[in-house]
Coordinates of C-alpha atoms in Angstrom, one line a residue:
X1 CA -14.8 24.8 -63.5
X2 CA -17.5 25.2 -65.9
X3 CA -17.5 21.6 -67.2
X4 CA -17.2 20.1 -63.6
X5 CA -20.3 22.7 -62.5
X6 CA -22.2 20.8 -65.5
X7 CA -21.2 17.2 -64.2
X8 CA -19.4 16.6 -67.5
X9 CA -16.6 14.7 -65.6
X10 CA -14.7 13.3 -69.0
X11 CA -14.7 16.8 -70.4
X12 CA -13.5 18.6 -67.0
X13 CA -10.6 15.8 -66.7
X14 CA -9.6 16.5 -70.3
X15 CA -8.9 20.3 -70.1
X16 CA -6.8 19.0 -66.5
X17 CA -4.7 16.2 -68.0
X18 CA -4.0 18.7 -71.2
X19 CA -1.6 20.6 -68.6
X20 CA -0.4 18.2 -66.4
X21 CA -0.1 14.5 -66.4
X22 CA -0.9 14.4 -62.3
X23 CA -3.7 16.4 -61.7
X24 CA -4.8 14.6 -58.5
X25 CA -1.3 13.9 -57.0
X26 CA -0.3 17.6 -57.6
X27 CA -3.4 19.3 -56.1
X28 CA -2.8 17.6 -52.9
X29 CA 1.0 18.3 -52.6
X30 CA 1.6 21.3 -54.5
X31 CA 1.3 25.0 -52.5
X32 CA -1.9 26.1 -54.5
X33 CA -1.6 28.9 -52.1
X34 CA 1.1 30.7 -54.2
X35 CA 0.3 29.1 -57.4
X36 CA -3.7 28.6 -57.8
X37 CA -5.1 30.4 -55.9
X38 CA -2.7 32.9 -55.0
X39 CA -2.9 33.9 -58.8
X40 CA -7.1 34.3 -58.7
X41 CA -8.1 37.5 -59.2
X42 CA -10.9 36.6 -56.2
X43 CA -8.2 36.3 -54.1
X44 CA -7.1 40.0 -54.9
X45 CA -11.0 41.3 -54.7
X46 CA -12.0 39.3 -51.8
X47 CA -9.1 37.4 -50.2
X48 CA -11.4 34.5 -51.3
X49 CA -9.9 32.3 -54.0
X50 CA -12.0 29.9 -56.1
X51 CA -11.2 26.5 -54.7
X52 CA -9.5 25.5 -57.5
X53 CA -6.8 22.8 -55.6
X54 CA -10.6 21.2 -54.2
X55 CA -12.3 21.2 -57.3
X56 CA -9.2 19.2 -59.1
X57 CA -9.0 16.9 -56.3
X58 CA -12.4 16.3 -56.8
X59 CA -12.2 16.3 -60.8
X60 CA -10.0 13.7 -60.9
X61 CA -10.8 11.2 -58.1
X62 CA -13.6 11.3 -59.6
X63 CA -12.4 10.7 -63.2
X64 CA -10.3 8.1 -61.5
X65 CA -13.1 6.2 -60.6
X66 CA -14.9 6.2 -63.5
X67 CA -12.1 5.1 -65.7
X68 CA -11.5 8.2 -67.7
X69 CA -7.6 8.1 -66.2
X70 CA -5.6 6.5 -69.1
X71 CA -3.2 7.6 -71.2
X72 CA -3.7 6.2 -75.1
X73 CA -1.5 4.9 -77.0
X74 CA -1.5 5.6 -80.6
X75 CA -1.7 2.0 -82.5
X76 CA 1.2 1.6 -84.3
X77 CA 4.7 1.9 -82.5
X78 CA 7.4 4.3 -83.5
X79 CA 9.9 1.9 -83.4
X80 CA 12.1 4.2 -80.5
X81 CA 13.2 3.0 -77.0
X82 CA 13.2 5.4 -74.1
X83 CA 14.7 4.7 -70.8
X84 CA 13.7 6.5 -67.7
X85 CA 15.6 6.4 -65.0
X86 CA 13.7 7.0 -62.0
X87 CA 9.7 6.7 -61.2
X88 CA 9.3 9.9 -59.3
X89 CA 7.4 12.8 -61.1
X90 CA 9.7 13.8 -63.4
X91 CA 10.2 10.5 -64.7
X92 CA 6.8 9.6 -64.4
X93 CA 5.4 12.4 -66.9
X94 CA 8.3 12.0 -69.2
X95 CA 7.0 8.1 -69.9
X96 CA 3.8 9.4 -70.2
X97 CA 4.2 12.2 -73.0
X98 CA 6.0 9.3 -74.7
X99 CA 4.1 6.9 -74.8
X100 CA 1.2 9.4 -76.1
X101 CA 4.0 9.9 -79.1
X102 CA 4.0 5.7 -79.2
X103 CA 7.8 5.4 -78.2
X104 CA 8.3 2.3 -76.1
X105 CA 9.4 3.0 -72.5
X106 CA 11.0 1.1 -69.9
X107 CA 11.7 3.0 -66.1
X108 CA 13.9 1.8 -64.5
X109 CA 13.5 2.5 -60.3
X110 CA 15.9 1.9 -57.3
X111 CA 12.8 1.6 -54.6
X112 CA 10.6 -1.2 -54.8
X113 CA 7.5 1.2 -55.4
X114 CA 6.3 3.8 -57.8
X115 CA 5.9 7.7 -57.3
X116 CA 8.7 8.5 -55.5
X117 CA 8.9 11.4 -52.8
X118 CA 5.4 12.2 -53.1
X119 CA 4.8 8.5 -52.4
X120 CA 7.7 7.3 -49.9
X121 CA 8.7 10.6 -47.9
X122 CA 5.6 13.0 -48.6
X123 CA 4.1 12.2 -45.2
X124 CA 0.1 11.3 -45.2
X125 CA -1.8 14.0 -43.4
X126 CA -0.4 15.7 -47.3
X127 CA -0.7 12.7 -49.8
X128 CA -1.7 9.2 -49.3
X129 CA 1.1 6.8 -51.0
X130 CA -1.8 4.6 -52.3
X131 CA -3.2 7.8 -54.2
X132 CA -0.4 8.0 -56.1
X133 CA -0.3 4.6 -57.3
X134 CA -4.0 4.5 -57.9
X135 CA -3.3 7.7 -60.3
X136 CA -0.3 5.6 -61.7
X137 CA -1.7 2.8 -62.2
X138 CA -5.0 3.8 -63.9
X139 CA -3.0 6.3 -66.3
X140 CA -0.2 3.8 -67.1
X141 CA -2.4 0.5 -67.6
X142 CA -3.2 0.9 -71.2
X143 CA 0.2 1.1 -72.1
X144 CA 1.3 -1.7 -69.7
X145 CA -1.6 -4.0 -72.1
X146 CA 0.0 -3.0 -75.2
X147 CA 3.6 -4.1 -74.5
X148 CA 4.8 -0.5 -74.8
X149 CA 5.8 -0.2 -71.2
X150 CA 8.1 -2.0 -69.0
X151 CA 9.1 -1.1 -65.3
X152 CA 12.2 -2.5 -63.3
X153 CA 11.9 -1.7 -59.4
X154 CA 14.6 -2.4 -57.2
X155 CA 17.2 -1.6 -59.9
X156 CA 20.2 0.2 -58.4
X157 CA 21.6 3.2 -60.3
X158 CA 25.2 2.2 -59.7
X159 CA 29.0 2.2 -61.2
X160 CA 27.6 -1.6 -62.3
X161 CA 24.4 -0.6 -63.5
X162 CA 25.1 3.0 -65.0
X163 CA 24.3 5.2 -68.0
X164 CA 27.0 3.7 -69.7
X165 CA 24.7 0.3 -70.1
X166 CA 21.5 1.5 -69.8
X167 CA 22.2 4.2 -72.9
X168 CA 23.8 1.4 -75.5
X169 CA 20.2 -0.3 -75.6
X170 CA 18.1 2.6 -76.0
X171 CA 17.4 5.4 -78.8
X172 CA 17.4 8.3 -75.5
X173 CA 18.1 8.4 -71.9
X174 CA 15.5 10.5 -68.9
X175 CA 17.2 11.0 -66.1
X176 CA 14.8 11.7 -63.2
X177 CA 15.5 10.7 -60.0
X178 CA 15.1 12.9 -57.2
X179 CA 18.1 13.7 -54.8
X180 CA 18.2 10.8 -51.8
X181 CA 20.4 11.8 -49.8
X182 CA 20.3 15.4 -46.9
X183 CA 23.2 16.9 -46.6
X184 CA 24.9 16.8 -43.2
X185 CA 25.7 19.9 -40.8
X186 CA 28.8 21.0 -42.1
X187 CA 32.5 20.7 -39.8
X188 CA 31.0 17.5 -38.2
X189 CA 33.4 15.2 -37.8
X190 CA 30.9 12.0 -37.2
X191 CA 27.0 11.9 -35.9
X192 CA 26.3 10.6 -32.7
X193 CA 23.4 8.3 -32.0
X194 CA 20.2 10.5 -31.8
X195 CA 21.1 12.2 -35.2
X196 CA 19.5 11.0 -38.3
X197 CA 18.6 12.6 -41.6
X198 CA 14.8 14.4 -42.7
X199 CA 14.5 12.1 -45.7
X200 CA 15.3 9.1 -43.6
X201 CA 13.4 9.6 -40.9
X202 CA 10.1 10.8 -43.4
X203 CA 10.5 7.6 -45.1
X204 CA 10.8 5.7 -42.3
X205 CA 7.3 6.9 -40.6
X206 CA 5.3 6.5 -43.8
X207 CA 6.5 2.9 -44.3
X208 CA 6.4 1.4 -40.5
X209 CA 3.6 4.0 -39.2
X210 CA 6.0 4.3 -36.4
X211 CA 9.2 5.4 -35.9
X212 CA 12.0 6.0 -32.6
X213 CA 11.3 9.8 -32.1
X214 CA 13.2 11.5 -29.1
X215 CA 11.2 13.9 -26.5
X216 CA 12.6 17.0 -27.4
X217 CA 13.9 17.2 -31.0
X218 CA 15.7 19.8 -32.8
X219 CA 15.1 20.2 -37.0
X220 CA 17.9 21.4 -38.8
X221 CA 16.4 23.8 -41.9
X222 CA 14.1 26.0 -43.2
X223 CA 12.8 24.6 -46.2
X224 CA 9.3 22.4 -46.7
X225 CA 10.9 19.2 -45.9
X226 CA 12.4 21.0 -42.0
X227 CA 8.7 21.7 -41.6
X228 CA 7.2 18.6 -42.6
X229 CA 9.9 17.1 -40.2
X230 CA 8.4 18.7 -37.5
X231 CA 5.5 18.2 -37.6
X232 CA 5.8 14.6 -38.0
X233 CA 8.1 14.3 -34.7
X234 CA 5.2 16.4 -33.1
X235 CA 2.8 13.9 -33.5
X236 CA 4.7 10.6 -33.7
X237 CA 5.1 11.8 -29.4
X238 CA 7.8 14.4 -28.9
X239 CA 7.0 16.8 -26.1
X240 CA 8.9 19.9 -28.0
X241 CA 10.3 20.5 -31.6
X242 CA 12.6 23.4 -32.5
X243 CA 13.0 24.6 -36.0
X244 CA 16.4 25.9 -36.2
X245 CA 17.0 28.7 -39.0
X246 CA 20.3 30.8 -39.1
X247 CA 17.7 33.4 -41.1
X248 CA 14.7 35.4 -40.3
X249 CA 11.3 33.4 -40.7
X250 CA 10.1 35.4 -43.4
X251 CA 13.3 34.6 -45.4
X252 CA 12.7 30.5 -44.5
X253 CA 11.9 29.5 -48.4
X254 CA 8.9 27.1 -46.6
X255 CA 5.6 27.8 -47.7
X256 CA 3.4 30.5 -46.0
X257 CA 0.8 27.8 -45.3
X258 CA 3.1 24.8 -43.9
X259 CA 5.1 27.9 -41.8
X260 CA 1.9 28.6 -39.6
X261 CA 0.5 25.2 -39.5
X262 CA 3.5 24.4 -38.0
X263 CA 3.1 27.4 -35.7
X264 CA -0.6 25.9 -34.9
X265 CA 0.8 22.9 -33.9
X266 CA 3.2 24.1 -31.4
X267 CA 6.9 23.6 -33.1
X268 CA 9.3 26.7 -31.4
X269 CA 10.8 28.1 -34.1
X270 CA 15.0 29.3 -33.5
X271 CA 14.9 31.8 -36.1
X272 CA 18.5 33.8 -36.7
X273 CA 20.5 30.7 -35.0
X274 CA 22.7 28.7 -36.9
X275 CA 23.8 25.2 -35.7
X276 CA 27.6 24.3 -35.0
X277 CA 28.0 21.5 -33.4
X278 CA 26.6 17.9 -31.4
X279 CA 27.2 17.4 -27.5
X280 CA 27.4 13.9 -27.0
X281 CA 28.2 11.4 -23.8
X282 CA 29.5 8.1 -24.7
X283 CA 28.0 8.6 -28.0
X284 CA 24.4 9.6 -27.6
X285 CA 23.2 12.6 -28.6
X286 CA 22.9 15.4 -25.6
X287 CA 22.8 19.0 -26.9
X288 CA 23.1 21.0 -30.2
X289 CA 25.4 24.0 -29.9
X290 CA 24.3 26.7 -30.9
X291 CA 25.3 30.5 -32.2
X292 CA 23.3 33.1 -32.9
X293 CA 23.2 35.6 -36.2
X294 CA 22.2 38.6 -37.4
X295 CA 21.3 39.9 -41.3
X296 CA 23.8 41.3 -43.1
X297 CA 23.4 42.0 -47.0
X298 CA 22.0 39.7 -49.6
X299 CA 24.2 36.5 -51.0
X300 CA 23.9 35.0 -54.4
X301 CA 20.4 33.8 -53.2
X302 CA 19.1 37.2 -53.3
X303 CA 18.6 36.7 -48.9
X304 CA 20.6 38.5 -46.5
X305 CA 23.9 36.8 -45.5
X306 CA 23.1 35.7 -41.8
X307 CA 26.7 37.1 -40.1
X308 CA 27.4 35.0 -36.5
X309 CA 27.5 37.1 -33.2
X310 CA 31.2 36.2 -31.4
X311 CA 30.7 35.0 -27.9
X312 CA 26.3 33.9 -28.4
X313 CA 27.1 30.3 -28.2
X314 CA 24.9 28.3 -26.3
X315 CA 23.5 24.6 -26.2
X316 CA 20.6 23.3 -26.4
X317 CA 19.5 20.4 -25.0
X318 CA 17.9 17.8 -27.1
X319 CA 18.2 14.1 -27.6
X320 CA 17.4 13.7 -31.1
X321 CA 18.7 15.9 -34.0
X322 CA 17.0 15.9 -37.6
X323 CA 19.0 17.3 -40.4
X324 CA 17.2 19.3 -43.0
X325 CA 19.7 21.2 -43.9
X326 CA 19.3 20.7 -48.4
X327 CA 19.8 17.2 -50.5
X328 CA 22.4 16.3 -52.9
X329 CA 23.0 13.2 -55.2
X330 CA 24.3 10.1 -53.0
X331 CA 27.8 8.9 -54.0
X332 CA 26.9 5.5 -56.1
X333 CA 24.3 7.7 -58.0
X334 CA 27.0 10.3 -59.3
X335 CA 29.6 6.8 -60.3
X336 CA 27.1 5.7 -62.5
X337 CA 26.6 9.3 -64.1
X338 CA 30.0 9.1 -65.4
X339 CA 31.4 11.8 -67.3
X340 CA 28.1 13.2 -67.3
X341 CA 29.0 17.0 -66.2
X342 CA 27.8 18.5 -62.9
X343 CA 27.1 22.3 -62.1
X344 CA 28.5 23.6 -59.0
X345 CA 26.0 22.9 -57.1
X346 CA 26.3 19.3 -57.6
X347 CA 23.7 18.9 -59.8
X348 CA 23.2 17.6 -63.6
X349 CA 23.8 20.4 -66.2
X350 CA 21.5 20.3 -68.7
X351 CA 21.0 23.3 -71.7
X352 CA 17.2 24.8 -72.6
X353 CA 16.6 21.8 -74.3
X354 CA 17.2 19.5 -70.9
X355 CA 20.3 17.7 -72.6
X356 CA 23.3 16.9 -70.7
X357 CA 26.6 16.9 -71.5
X358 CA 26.2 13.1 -73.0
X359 CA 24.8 13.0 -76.5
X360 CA 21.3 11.4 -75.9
X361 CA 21.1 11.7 -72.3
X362 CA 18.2 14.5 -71.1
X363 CA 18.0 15.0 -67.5
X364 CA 15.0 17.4 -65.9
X365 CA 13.1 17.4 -62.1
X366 CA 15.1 17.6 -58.8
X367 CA 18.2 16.3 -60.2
X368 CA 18.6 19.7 -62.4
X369 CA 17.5 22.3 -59.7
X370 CA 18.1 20.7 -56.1
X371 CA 14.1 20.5 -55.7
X372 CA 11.4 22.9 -56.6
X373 CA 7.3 22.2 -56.5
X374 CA 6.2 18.2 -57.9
X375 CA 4.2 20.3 -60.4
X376 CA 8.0 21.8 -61.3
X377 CA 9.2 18.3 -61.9
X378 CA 5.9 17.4 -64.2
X379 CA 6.6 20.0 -66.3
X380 CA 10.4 19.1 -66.7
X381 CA 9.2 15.5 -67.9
X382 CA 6.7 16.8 -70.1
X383 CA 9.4 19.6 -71.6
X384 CA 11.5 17.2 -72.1
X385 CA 9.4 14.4 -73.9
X386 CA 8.7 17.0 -76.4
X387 CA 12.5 17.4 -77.0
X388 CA 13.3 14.1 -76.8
X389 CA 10.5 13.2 -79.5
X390 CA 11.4 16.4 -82.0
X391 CA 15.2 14.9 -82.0
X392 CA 13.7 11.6 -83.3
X393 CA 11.9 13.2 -86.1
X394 CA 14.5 16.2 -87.0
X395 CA 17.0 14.5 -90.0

């Protein structure tokens, strides 16, 4: 704060890009409200934080324009290949840590783009996709001169394509891909037309600008991605949204912020209501069915258990239904894993060093923990370039 209040711009970036490779793409997407500022001792005094998510915005756009976004290379090579798989955060700031150690890289992404959920999904009132490929591109284009960094989009992670083939032709493996696929409601024999997945339908309005949205609309979830689902359907035209939550709000594990903007903006929130089941006629959505719940004592989460009430069924009538309900890895991703072992939760286990059960293979960001903060998955990638670099120099 005291570099930028100078002007000196270069120095100000510095002390940024020291603890995280993103700066600019992570103060717009990232709640500074628990993290930042949440943690300024102005905000304790005076319930007035120092604007520390609006000065690094400003820091690094800034930065950005004058150049001083680059990561450098040193001169001579280490002789080392790295592949990344994956061109989301995680992966993103796992090639960058090693290519500041002079490995070579090579990513290797299933989307035709860069970035991605904060660039495909994220929707744009929070981050503008060409933001984060400005920020990629400027830090990445030194190494892309040099020959030190090659990038493969469109490349499907499959049983053909899978860490089997990718691992013979490199020293180490990153696996970073996020988790592609929501989960669906649970007992549901098939989805009727008027149903469609949060990530989808995310996607889908930040590439076309438009997207079929029903007039009343039903999100099923609690977390950041219900609420950004809701508020998208909210202004892509439907007349009512309903946030439906089998727990209280202030156990939704949504952000404080995002929970009352979406109150601002007029979504109904069906706390203590847990979703069963779609009413359909000749296979278009109609109604969810619904049954209310009450609090009983805490689960493994540490949040009480929401209990059903017999005989509180109801439906609600709807015509579109967007699930929210948690991701998980989609089948072709988890062929081309292999024997690579899972935790129970469906996710890659990985020790405190980030390595999997595949000599070689290191795994960190959503794909470890089911999806935390972009800032989380930063600081997997850098965690684990610094492992990944001290097993090439250890005997």
């Amino acid at each position: 704060i005291k570099a930028y209040g100078e002007g000196d711009i270069s120095k100000a970036y510095s002390i940024l890009s020291e603890n995280n490779i993103f700066p600019e793409m992570c103060a717009l997407i990232c709640p500074v409200e628990v993290q930042c500022k949440g943690a300024c001792v102005e905000n304790i005094f005076s319930r007035r934080p120092v604007a520390i998510s609006e000065i690094q915005q400003a820091i690094a756009k800034e930065a950005r324009v004058q150049g001083l976004v680059k990561i450098s290379v040193p001169k001579d090579p280490s002789g080392k290949k790295v592949a990344i798989v994956g061109a989301g955060p995680a992966g993103m700031a796992c090639a960058a840590k090693l290519l500041q150690f002079g490995h070579h890289i090579e990513i290797f992404e299933k989307a035709s783009t860069l970035g991605g959920i904060p660039g495909t999904v994220i929707p744009f009132e929070r981050i503008d996709s060409q933001i984060v490929l400005n920020e990629i591109n400027s830090l990445f284009n030194d190494a892309k001169e040099k020959r030190r960094l090659a990038i493969q989009t469109d490349f499907p992670f499959n049983s053909k394509n899978n860490i089997e083939s990718i691992r013979q032709n490199f020293d180490a493996v990153f696996l970073g891909f996020g988790l592609s696929v929501s989960m669906q409601l649970p007992g549901v024999a098939s989805r009727p037309k008027g149903v469609i997945d949060a990530l989808s339908y995310l996607r889908s309005v930040k590439s076309n600008g438009d997207t079929e949205t029903g007039k009343i609309v039903a999100v099923l979830g609690g977390g950041n991605t219900a609420i950004d689902a809701a508020v998208t359907a909210r202004e892509q035209g439907a007349q009512d949204v309903y946030i439906v939550y089998r727990r209280s709000f202030n156990e939704m594990p949504a952000w404080q912020k995002d929970r009352d903007d979406a109150m601002e903006k007029s979504i109904h929130f069906l706390i203590l209501s847990q979703p069963l089941d779609y009413v359909e006629r000749n296979g278009a959505l109609v109604g969810l069915k619904i049954i209310q719940t009450q609090l009983g004592e805490p689960d493994e989460s540490g949040r009480r258990r929401p209990e059903i009430i017999p005989g509180s069924e109801y439906v609600l009538n709807v015509d579109q239904v967007i699930e929210a309900i948690g991701q998980r890895m989609d089948d072709d991703t988890k062929k081309a894993l292999g024997i690579i072992e899972l935790n129970k939760s469906g996710w890659i286990k990985v020790d405190d060093c980030y390595r999997t059960s595949l000599t070689g293979v290191f795994a960190g960001g959503d794909v470890i923990n089911g999806g935390a903060t972009a800032v989380q998955a930063v600081v997997d990638g850098m965690k684990t370039a610094e492992e990944i670099h001290k097993v090439f120099n250890s005997k």
